[in-house]
DNA sequence: GTAATATTCATACGTTCGTTTCAAACATAC
DNA sequence: GTATGTTTGAAACGAACGTATGAATATTAC
């Protein structure tokens, strides 16, 4: 029975699985690849995590729970101050995700990429995994945006929130692709700049005039 | 040697593979599942497509090429008229994707979901597959947005385009998740409405004031 | 030290995978 | 008809997968 000083098998497995899930993907990563790279025995996975999906769940919770706690902290602070600014609520939603790398180092970076990947590939991952991980965050932020955008119909608000999540997930999962596409002009190392760009983009999208309203203002 | 009247093995394979890749995902779909569901022999896949990846490529081209042709048609029309409206360029980029279902029926719907899925899961799919499929579209639209938003630095413009693509991909891949999350309030059957929502969201995001510029206007 | 527990190890099981083989069925041309 | 090229069929290949087993080895408790 030990908990404090184990630079241990279990942790080595978690770290390696995290890295592989993030870079290659969950369903194409074999347990043998993980254990051989971590330098541990194959059976150790079933001993510590029972199944492959058990391992995934523990990897996910380890990297996503702190992020969601931070999100709710920031939202709590806003609500305690009665602050229902769209931009600041957006920031509370996006910044903890985008800053995971600098807060949690390599673990944060990998966790973020797993998250982004899984948004589009729930292959082999049951639906309720996501529900459990994000239900509270979704509920709280939906309500906050309801207060921040009272004139916007529920349906439009949810759609726009959906678009924001998509932009975020894509940024988290594959902003390295943008780096290669732009021949290095765009890179994600300057987290501050990415946060500002995404927050301003999302805020503008959320507060856009309704399609019916004749105030687009983007004509040539 | 026949081409015109084959309600054929090859087509049955393509249809079934398309459906399975779209609903379950590429890497977790086995060739045996495809052939058994299509009612054809397992070896037929290797006869007609050589490898599993060859099958994927043909599925992708069959559903994505028409969409990209339509995008470029619409962009051609705009450029021929000297029309560099952000909203209309955005529409040329997004609408052909979102309308694939009604243009190509079930094939369009499945193709769209495969596309959305693969944006986040290039697991087992080499990088140049995407490059080949989208390089021309990316180049043309990047240039068009450069003319439509001349005051925006290249870097910001590419980032915002990246966000737009993320919002689109997420909408294509998993707007059914939004339907269940919103308890049926949001659904994607009304394509017109989804197009308008996403176009207005993306246009607003693309034309947002720069983060440095003090004109956010979303403070409470 | 000894007993009890916790962890690691080598190895194997049963499945399923993508791919291949080669003969049988089919179409077409002469 | 026979010959030729194309498409299907049943069966198997070797490899890799997730998982399970039981003995060996650390670790802890007394």
Coordinates of C-alpha atoms (C1' of nucleotides) in Angstrom, one line a residue:
Chain A
X1 CA 0.0 0.0 0.0
X2 CA 1.8 3.0 -1.2
X3 CA 0.7 6.3 -2.8
X4 CA 3.2 9.0 -2.4
X5 CA 6.6 8.1 -3.9
X6 CA 5.9 5.7 -6.7
X7 CA 7.7 6.6 -9.9
X8 CA 5.8 3.6 -10.9
X9 CA 4.6 1.2 -13.4
X10 CA 1.1 2.5 -13.3
X11 CA 2.2 6.0 -13.9
X12 CA 4.5 5.0 -16.7
X13 CA 1.6 3.3 -18.4
X14 CA -0.6 6.3 -18.0
X15 CA 2.0 8.6 -19.4
X16 CA 2.8 6.4 -22.4
X17 CA -0.8 5.7 -23.1
X18 CA -1.6 9.4 -22.9
X19 CA 1.1 10.1 -25.4
X20 CA 0.1 7.4 -27.9
X21 CA -3.6 8.1 -27.6
X22 CA -2.8 11.7 -28.3
X23 CA -0.5 11.3 -31.3
X24 CA -1.8 8.1 -33.0
X25 CA -5.4 7.7 -31.7
X26 CA -7.1 5.4 -29.2
X27 CA -8.4 2.7 -31.5
X28 CA -5.2 2.2 -33.4
X29 CA -2.9 2.1 -30.4
X30 CA -2.2 -1.4 -29.2
X31 CA -1.6 -2.3 -25.6
X32 CA 1.6 -4.0 -26.6
X33 CA 2.9 -0.8 -28.1
X34 CA 2.2 1.0 -24.9
X35 CA 3.8 -1.5 -22.6
X36 CA 6.9 -2.0 -24.7
X37 CA 7.4 1.7 -25.0
X38 CA 6.9 2.2 -21.3
X39 CA 9.2 -0.7 -20.5
X40 CA 6.7 -2.7 -18.5
X41 CA 5.0 -6.0 -18.9
X42 CA 1.9 -6.4 -21.0
X43 CA -0.1 -7.9 -18.2
X44 CA 0.4 -4.8 -16.1
X45 CA -2.3 -3.0 -18.0
X46 CA -4.9 -5.6 -17.1
X47 CA -3.7 -5.7 -13.5
X48 CA -3.9 -1.9 -13.0
X49 CA -6.8 -1.0 -15.3
X50 CA -8.6 -4.2 -16.1
X51 CA -9.3 -3.3 -19.8
X52 CA -8.1 -1.0 -22.5
X53 CA -11.2 1.1 -22.0
X54 CA -10.5 1.3 -18.3
X55 CA -7.1 2.7 -19.2
X56 CA -8.6 5.3 -21.5
X57 CA -11.0 6.4 -18.8
X58 CA -8.3 6.9 -16.3
X59 CA -6.1 8.8 -18.8
X60 CA -9.1 11.0 -19.7
X61 CA -10.0 11.8 -16.1
X62 CA -6.5 12.5 -15.2
X63 CA -6.1 15.2 -17.8
X64 CA -9.6 16.5 -18.2
X65 CA -10.9 16.8 -14.7
X66 CA -8.4 19.5 -13.7
X67 CA -9.3 21.5 -16.8
X68 CA -13.0 21.3 -16.1
X69 CA -12.4 22.3 -12.5
X70 CA -10.6 25.4 -13.7
X71 CA -13.4 26.2 -16.1
X72 CA -16.0 26.1 -13.3
X73 CA -13.7 28.1 -11.0
X74 CA -13.5 30.9 -13.5
X75 CA -17.3 30.7 -14.2
X76 CA -18.0 30.7 -10.4
X77 CA -15.9 33.9 -10.1
X78 CA -17.8 35.6 -12.9
X79 CA -21.2 34.6 -11.5
X80 CA -20.3 35.6 -8.0
X81 CA -19.5 39.0 -9.4
X82 CA -22.7 39.1 -11.4
X83 CA -20.6 39.4 -14.5
X84 CA -22.3 37.9 -17.6
X85 CA -20.0 39.2 -20.3
X86 CA -20.0 37.0 -23.3
X87 CA -16.4 37.4 -23.9
X88 CA -15.4 36.6 -20.3
X89 CA -17.6 33.5 -20.2
X90 CA -16.2 32.4 -23.5
X91 CA -12.8 32.9 -22.0
X92 CA -13.7 30.8 -19.0
X93 CA -14.7 28.0 -21.4
X94 CA -11.8 28.2 -23.8
X95 CA -8.7 29.4 -21.9
X96 CA -8.4 26.5 -19.5
X97 CA -8.4 24.1 -22.5
X98 CA -5.9 26.1 -24.5
X99 CA -3.6 26.7 -21.5
X100 CA -3.4 23.1 -20.5
X101 CA 0.0 22.8 -22.0
X102 CA 1.6 25.5 -20.1
X103 CA -0.3 24.6 -16.9
X104 CA 0.4 20.8 -17.0
X105 CA 3.3 20.6 -19.4
X106 CA 3.4 17.7 -21.7
X107 CA 0.5 16.0 -19.9
X108 CA -1.7 19.0 -20.7
X109 CA -0.6 19.0 -24.3
X110 CA -1.4 15.4 -24.8
X111 CA -4.6 15.5 -22.9
X112 CA -5.8 18.3 -25.0
X113 CA -5.1 16.4 -28.2
X114 CA -6.9 13.3 -27.0
X115 CA -9.8 15.4 -26.2
X116 CA -9.8 17.0 -29.6
X117 CA -9.5 13.7 -31.3
X118 CA -12.2 12.0 -29.4
X119 CA -14.7 14.8 -30.3
X120 CA -14.8 13.4 -33.8
X121 CA -13.9 9.8 -33.2
X122 CA -16.0 8.1 -30.5
X123 CA -15.1 4.8 -32.2
X124 CA -15.0 2.2 -29.6
X125 CA -15.8 4.7 -26.9
X126 CA -19.3 4.6 -25.5
X127 CA -21.4 7.7 -25.6
X128 CA -21.8 8.1 -21.8
X129 CA -18.0 8.5 -21.3
X130 CA -18.4 12.0 -22.8
X131 CA -21.6 12.7 -21.0
X132 CA -20.0 11.9 -17.6
X133 CA -16.9 14.0 -18.3
X134 CA -18.7 17.1 -19.6
X135 CA -22.2 17.1 -18.4
X136 CA -21.7 19.5 -15.6
X137 CA -19.6 21.9 -17.6
X138 CA -22.1 21.9 -20.4
X139 CA -25.0 22.6 -18.1
X140 CA -23.3 25.4 -16.3
X141 CA -22.1 27.2 -19.4
X142 CA -25.3 26.8 -21.3
X143 CA -27.1 28.5 -18.4
X144 CA -24.5 31.3 -18.2
X145 CA -24.7 32.0 -21.9
X146 CA -28.5 32.1 -21.5
X147 CA -28.0 35.0 -19.1
X148 CA -25.4 36.6 -21.2
X149 CA -27.4 36.5 -24.4
X150 CA -31.0 36.7 -23.2
X151 CA -32.3 38.0 -26.5
X152 CA -31.0 35.0 -28.4
X153 CA -33.4 32.1 -28.9
X154 CA -32.3 28.9 -27.1
X155 CA -32.0 27.1 -30.4
X156 CA -29.6 29.6 -31.9
X157 CA -27.6 29.9 -28.7
X158 CA -27.0 26.1 -28.6
X159 CA -26.0 26.0 -32.2
X160 CA -23.5 28.8 -31.7
X161 CA -22.1 27.1 -28.7
X162 CA -21.8 24.0 -30.8
X163 CA -19.8 26.0 -33.4
X164 CA -17.5 27.4 -30.7
X165 CA -16.8 23.9 -29.4
X166 CA -16.0 22.8 -32.9
X167 CA -13.6 25.6 -33.4
X168 CA -12.0 24.8 -30.1
X169 CA -11.8 21.1 -30.7
X170 CA -10.2 21.6 -34.1
X171 CA -7.7 24.0 -32.6
X172 CA -6.8 21.6 -29.9
X173 CA -6.6 18.5 -32.1
X174 CA -4.9 19.7 -35.2
X175 CA -3.5 23.2 -35.0
X176 CA -0.2 21.5 -36.0
X177 CA -1.8 20.9 -39.4
X178 CA -2.4 24.6 -39.7
X179 CA 1.3 25.1 -38.9
X180 CA 2.3 23.0 -41.8
X181 CA -0.4 24.3 -44.1
X182 CA 0.7 27.9 -43.5
X183 CA 4.4 27.0 -44.0
X184 CA 5.1 27.9 -40.4
X185 CA 3.5 31.3 -40.4
X186 CA 0.9 30.1 -37.9
X187 CA 2.1 28.2 -34.9
X188 CA 0.6 27.4 -31.6
X189 CA 3.5 28.0 -29.3
X190 CA 2.3 31.5 -28.4
X191 CA -0.6 30.4 -26.3
X192 CA -1.6 33.9 -25.3
X193 CA -2.1 34.9 -28.9
X194 CA -4.1 31.8 -29.8
X195 CA -6.3 32.4 -26.8
X196 CA -7.0 36.0 -27.8
X197 CA -7.7 35.0 -31.4
X198 CA -10.1 32.2 -30.5
X199 CA -11.8 34.2 -27.8
X200 CA -12.4 37.2 -30.1
X201 CA -13.5 35.0 -32.9
X202 CA -15.9 33.0 -30.7
X203 CA -17.3 36.1 -29.0
X204 CA -18.0 37.8 -32.4
X205 CA -19.7 34.6 -33.6
X206 CA -21.8 34.3 -30.5
X207 CA -22.9 37.9 -30.6
X208 CA -23.5 38.0 -34.4
X209 CA -26.8 39.5 -35.6
X210 CA -29.5 36.8 -36.2
X211 CA -29.6 35.6 -39.9
X212 CA -33.0 37.1 -40.3
X213 CA -31.9 40.5 -39.0
X214 CA -30.7 42.7 -41.9
X215 CA -27.5 43.9 -40.3
X216 CA -24.8 41.6 -41.7
X217 CA -22.6 44.5 -42.8
X218 CA -20.1 42.3 -44.7
X219 CA -21.2 43.2 -48.2
X220 CA -18.4 44.1 -50.7
Chain B
X1 CA -15.7 -4.6 -69.9
X2 CA -18.9 -2.8 -68.8
X3 CA -19.5 0.5 -67.3
X4 CA -23.1 1.7 -67.8
X5 CA -25.5 -0.8 -66.2
X6 CA -23.8 -2.5 -63.3
X7 CA -25.8 -2.5 -60.1
X8 CA -22.6 -4.1 -59.1
X9 CA -20.4 -5.6 -56.5
X10 CA -18.0 -2.7 -56.6
X11 CA -20.8 -0.2 -56.0
X12 CA -22.4 -2.2 -53.3
X13 CA -19.0 -2.3 -51.6
X14 CA -18.5 1.4 -51.9
X15 CA -22.0 2.2 -50.6
X16 CA -21.6 -0.1 -47.6
X17 CA -18.1 1.0 -46.8
X18 CA -19.2 4.6 -47.0
X19 CA -22.0 3.9 -44.5
X20 CA -19.8 2.1 -42.1
X21 CA -16.9 4.5 -42.3
X22 CA -19.3 7.3 -41.6
X23 CA -21.2 5.7 -38.7
X24 CA -18.5 3.7 -37.0
X25 CA -15.2 5.1 -38.2
X26 CA -12.6 3.9 -40.6
X27 CA -10.1 2.2 -38.3
X28 CA -12.7 0.2 -36.4
X29 CA -14.6 -1.0 -39.4
X30 CA -13.4 -4.4 -40.7
X31 CA -13.5 -5.5 -44.3
X32 CA -15.5 -8.6 -43.2
X33 CA -18.2 -6.4 -41.8
X34 CA -18.4 -4.5 -45.0
X35 CA -18.6 -7.5 -47.3
X36 CA -21.0 -9.5 -45.2
X37 CA -23.3 -6.5 -44.9
X38 CA -23.0 -5.8 -48.7
X39 CA -23.6 -9.5 -49.4
X40 CA -20.5 -9.9 -51.4
X41 CA -17.4 -12.0 -51.0
X42 CA -14.5 -10.8 -48.9
X43 CA -12.0 -11.1 -51.7
X44 CA -13.9 -8.7 -53.8
X45 CA -12.5 -5.8 -51.9
X46 CA -8.9 -6.7 -52.7
X47 CA -9.9 -7.5 -56.3
X48 CA -11.6 -4.1 -56.8
X49 CA -9.6 -1.8 -54.5
X50 CA -6.4 -3.7 -53.7
X51 CA -6.2 -2.6 -50.0
X52 CA -8.4 -1.2 -47.3
X53 CA -6.9 2.2 -47.8
X54 CA -7.5 2.0 -51.5
X55 CA -11.2 1.5 -50.7
X56 CA -11.1 4.5 -48.4
X57 CA -9.6 6.7 -51.0
X58 CA -12.2 5.8 -53.6
X59 CA -15.0 6.4 -51.1
X60 CA -13.5 9.7 -50.2
X61 CA -13.1 10.9 -53.8
X62 CA -16.5 9.7 -54.8
X63 CA -18.2 11.9 -52.1
X64 CA -15.8 14.8 -51.7
X65 CA -14.8 15.7 -55.2
X66 CA -18.3 16.8 -56.3
X67 CA -18.5 19.0 -53.1
X68 CA -15.2 20.6 -53.9
X69 CA -16.1 21.2 -57.5
X70 CA -19.3 22.9 -56.3
X71 CA -17.2 25.1 -53.9
X72 CA -14.9 26.2 -56.7
X73 CA -17.8 26.9 -59.0
X74 CA -19.4 29.2 -56.5
X75 CA -16.1 30.9 -55.9
X76 CA -15.5 31.2 -59.6
X77 CA -18.8 33.0 -60.0
X78 CA -18.0 35.4 -57.2
X79 CA -14.5 36.2 -58.5
X80 CA -15.8 36.6 -62.1
X81 CA -18.2 39.2 -60.7
X82 CA -15.4 40.8 -58.7
X83 CA -17.5 40.1 -55.6
X84 CA -15.3 39.7 -52.5
X85 CA -17.9 39.7 -49.8
X86 CA -16.8 37.8 -46.8
X87 CA -20.2 36.3 -46.2
X88 CA -20.6 35.1 -49.8
X89 CA -17.1 33.6 -49.8
X90 CA -17.9 31.9 -46.5
X91 CA -21.1 30.6 -48.0
X92 CA -19.2 29.2 -51.0
X93 CA -17.0 27.3 -48.6
X94 CA -19.6 26.0 -46.2
X95 CA -22.9 25.6 -48.1
X96 CA -21.7 22.9 -50.5
X97 CA -20.6 20.9 -47.5
X98 CA -23.7 21.3 -45.5
X99 CA -26.0 20.7 -48.5
X100 CA -24.4 17.5 -49.5
X101 CA -27.2 15.5 -48.0
X102 CA -29.9 17.1 -50.0
X103 CA -27.8 17.2 -53.1
X104 CA -26.6 13.6 -53.0
X105 CA -29.0 12.0 -50.6
X106 CA -27.7 9.4 -48.3
X107 CA -24.3 9.3 -50.0
X108 CA -23.9 13.0 -49.3
X109 CA -24.8 12.5 -45.6
X110 CA -22.4 9.7 -45.1
X111 CA -19.6 11.4 -47.1
X112 CA -20.0 14.5 -44.9
X113 CA -19.7 12.5 -41.7
X114 CA -16.6 10.6 -42.9
X115 CA -15.0 14.0 -43.8
X116 CA -15.9 15.4 -40.4
X117 CA -14.5 12.3 -38.6
X118 CA -11.3 12.2 -40.5
X119 CA -10.6 15.9 -39.7
X120 CA -9.8 14.7 -36.2
X121 CA -8.8 11.1 -36.7
X122 CA -6.1 10.7 -39.4
X123 CA -5.4 7.4 -37.6
X124 CA -4.1 5.1 -40.2
X125 CA -4.6 7.6 -42.9
X126 CA -1.5 9.2 -44.3
X127 CA -1.2 13.0 -44.3
X128 CA -1.1 13.5 -48.0
X129 CA -4.5 12.0 -48.5
X130 CA -5.9 15.2 -47.1
X131 CA -3.5 17.4 -48.9
X132 CA -4.4 15.9 -52.2
X133 CA -8.1 16.2 -51.5
X134 CA -8.2 19.7 -50.3
X135 CA -5.1 21.5 -51.5
X136 CA -6.7 23.4 -54.4
X137 CA -9.7 24.4 -52.4
X138 CA -7.5 25.6 -49.5
X139 CA -5.3 27.7 -51.9
X140 CA -8.2 29.3 -53.7
X141 CA -10.2 30.2 -50.6
X142 CA -7.2 31.5 -48.8
X143 CA -6.5 33.8 -51.6
X144 CA -10.1 34.9 -51.8
X145 CA -10.3 35.7 -48.1
X146 CA -7.0 37.6 -48.6
X147 CA -8.8 39.9 -51.0
X148 CA -12.0 40.1 -48.9
X149 CA -10.1 41.0 -45.7
X150 CA -7.1 43.0 -46.9
X151 CA -6.6 44.8 -43.6
X152 CA -6.3 41.5 -41.6
X153 CA -2.8 40.2 -41.2
X154 CA -2.1 36.9 -42.9
X155 CA -1.6 35.1 -39.7
X156 CA -4.9 36.1 -38.2
X157 CA -6.7 35.3 -41.4
X158 CA -5.4 31.8 -41.5
X159 CA -6.2 31.2 -37.8
X160 CA -9.7 32.4 -38.3
X161 CA -10.1 30.2 -41.4
X162 CA -8.9 27.4 -39.2
X163 CA -11.6 28.2 -36.6
X164 CA -14.2 28.2 -39.3
X165 CA -13.2 24.9 -40.7
X166 CA -13.3 23.5 -37.1
X167 CA -16.8 24.7 -36.6
X168 CA -17.8 23.3 -39.9
X169 CA -16.2 19.9 -39.3
X170 CA -17.7 19.6 -35.9
X171 CA -21.1 20.4 -37.4
X172 CA -20.7 17.9 -40.1
X173 CA -19.4 15.1 -37.9
X174 CA -21.5 15.4 -34.8
X175 CA -24.4 17.7 -35.0
X176 CA -26.5 14.6 -34.0
X177 CA -24.8 14.9 -30.6
X178 CA -26.1 18.4 -30.3
X179 CA -29.5 17.0 -31.1
X180 CA -29.4 14.7 -28.1
X181 CA -27.7 17.2 -25.8
X182 CA -30.4 19.8 -26.5
X183 CA -33.1 17.2 -26.0
X184 CA -34.3 17.5 -29.6
X185 CA -34.5 21.3 -29.6
X186 CA -31.7 21.6 -32.1
X187 CA -31.8 19.3 -35.1
X188 CA -30.0 19.3 -38.4
X189 CA -32.9 18.4 -40.7
X190 CA -33.6 22.0 -41.6
X191 CA -30.4 22.5 -43.7
X192 CA -31.4 26.0 -44.7
X193 CA -31.4 27.1 -41.1
X194 CA -28.1 25.4 -40.3
X195 CA -26.5 27.0 -43.3
X196 CA -27.7 30.5 -42.3
X197 CA -26.6 30.0 -38.7
X198 CA -23.1 28.7 -39.5
X199 CA -22.6 31.3 -42.3
X200 CA -23.5 34.2 -40.0
X201 CA -21.5 32.8 -37.1
X202 CA -18.4 32.3 -39.3
X203 CA -18.8 35.7 -41.0
X204 CA -19.0 37.5 -37.7
X205 CA -16.0 35.6 -36.4
X206 CA -13.9 36.4 -39.6
X207 CA -14.7 40.1 -39.5
X208 CA -14.3 40.4 -35.7
X209 CA -12.1 43.4 -34.6
X210 CA -8.6 42.4 -33.9
X211 CA -7.9 41.4 -30.2
X212 CA -5.6 44.4 -29.8
X213 CA -8.2 46.8 -31.1
X214 CA -10.4 48.1 -28.3
X215 CA -13.8 47.6 -29.8
X216 CA -15.0 44.3 -28.4
X217 CA -18.4 45.6 -27.4
X218 CA -19.4 42.5 -25.5
X219 CA -18.8 43.8 -22.0
X220 CA -21.8 43.5 -19.6
Chain C
dG1 C1' 12.3 -14.8 10.0
dT2 C1' 7.8 -15.9 8.4
dA3 C1' 3.3 -15.2 6.6
dA4 C1' 0.5 -12.4 3.8
dT5 C1' -0.2 -9.4 0.3
dA6 C1' 0.9 -6.7 -3.9
dT7 C1' 3.1 -6.6 -8.1
dT8 C1' 5.7 -8.3 -12.1
dC9 C1' 6.8 -11.8 -15.4
dA10 C1' 6.7 -15.1 -19.4
dT11 C1' 3.6 -17.3 -21.9
dA12 C1' -0.6 -18.8 -23.9
dC13 C1' -5.6 -18.6 -25.4
dG14 C1' -9.1 -17.6 -28.6
dT15 C1' -10.4 -14.0 -32.0
dT16 C1' -10.2 -11.1 -35.5
dC17 C1' -7.7 -8.6 -38.7
dG18 C1' -6.0 -7.5 -43.8
dT19 C1' -4.4 -10.0 -47.4
dT20 C1' -3.6 -14.0 -50.6
dT21 C1' -4.5 -18.1 -53.2
dC22 C1' -6.5 -20.7 -56.8
dA23 C1' -10.2 -23.0 -58.7
dA24 C1' -15.0 -22.2 -60.4
dA25 C1' -18.4 -19.4 -62.8
dC26 C1' -19.3 -15.8 -66.0
dA27 C1' -19.1 -13.0 -70.0
dT28 C1' -17.5 -12.0 -74.5
dA29 C1' -15.1 -12.8 -79.3
dC30 C1' -14.2 -15.6 -82.9
Chain D
dG1 C1' -18.4 -24.8 -80.1
dT2 C1' -13.7 -23.2 -78.1
dA3 C1' -10.7 -19.7 -76.3
dT4 C1' -9.9 -15.5 -73.6
dG5 C1' -10.3 -12.3 -70.2
dT6 C1' -13.1 -10.8 -66.2
dT7 C1' -15.3 -11.5 -61.9
dT8 C1' -16.7 -14.3 -57.9
dG9 C1' -16.2 -18.2 -54.4
dA10 C1' -14.5 -20.9 -50.3
dA11 C1' -10.8 -21.4 -47.7
dA12 C1' -6.6 -20.3 -45.7
dC13 C1' -2.3 -17.5 -44.4
dG14 C1' 0.5 -15.1 -40.9
dA15 C1' 0.2 -11.5 -37.9
dA16 C1' -1.6 -8.7 -34.4
dC17 C1' -5.0 -7.9 -31.1
dG18 C1' -7.3 -7.8 -26.1
dT19 C1' -7.4 -10.7 -22.4
dA20 C1' -6.3 -14.4 -19.0
dT21 C1' -3.4 -17.6 -16.2
dG22 C1' -0.2 -19.1 -12.8
dA23 C1' 4.3 -19.1 -11.2
dA24 C1' 8.0 -15.9 -9.6
dT25 C1' 9.3 -11.9 -7.2
dA26 C1' 9.1 -7.8 -4.4
dT27 C1' 7.0 -5.5 -0.5
dT28 C1' 4.8 -5.1 3.8
dA29 C1' 3.1 -6.7 8.6
dC30 C1' 4.0 -9.0 12.6

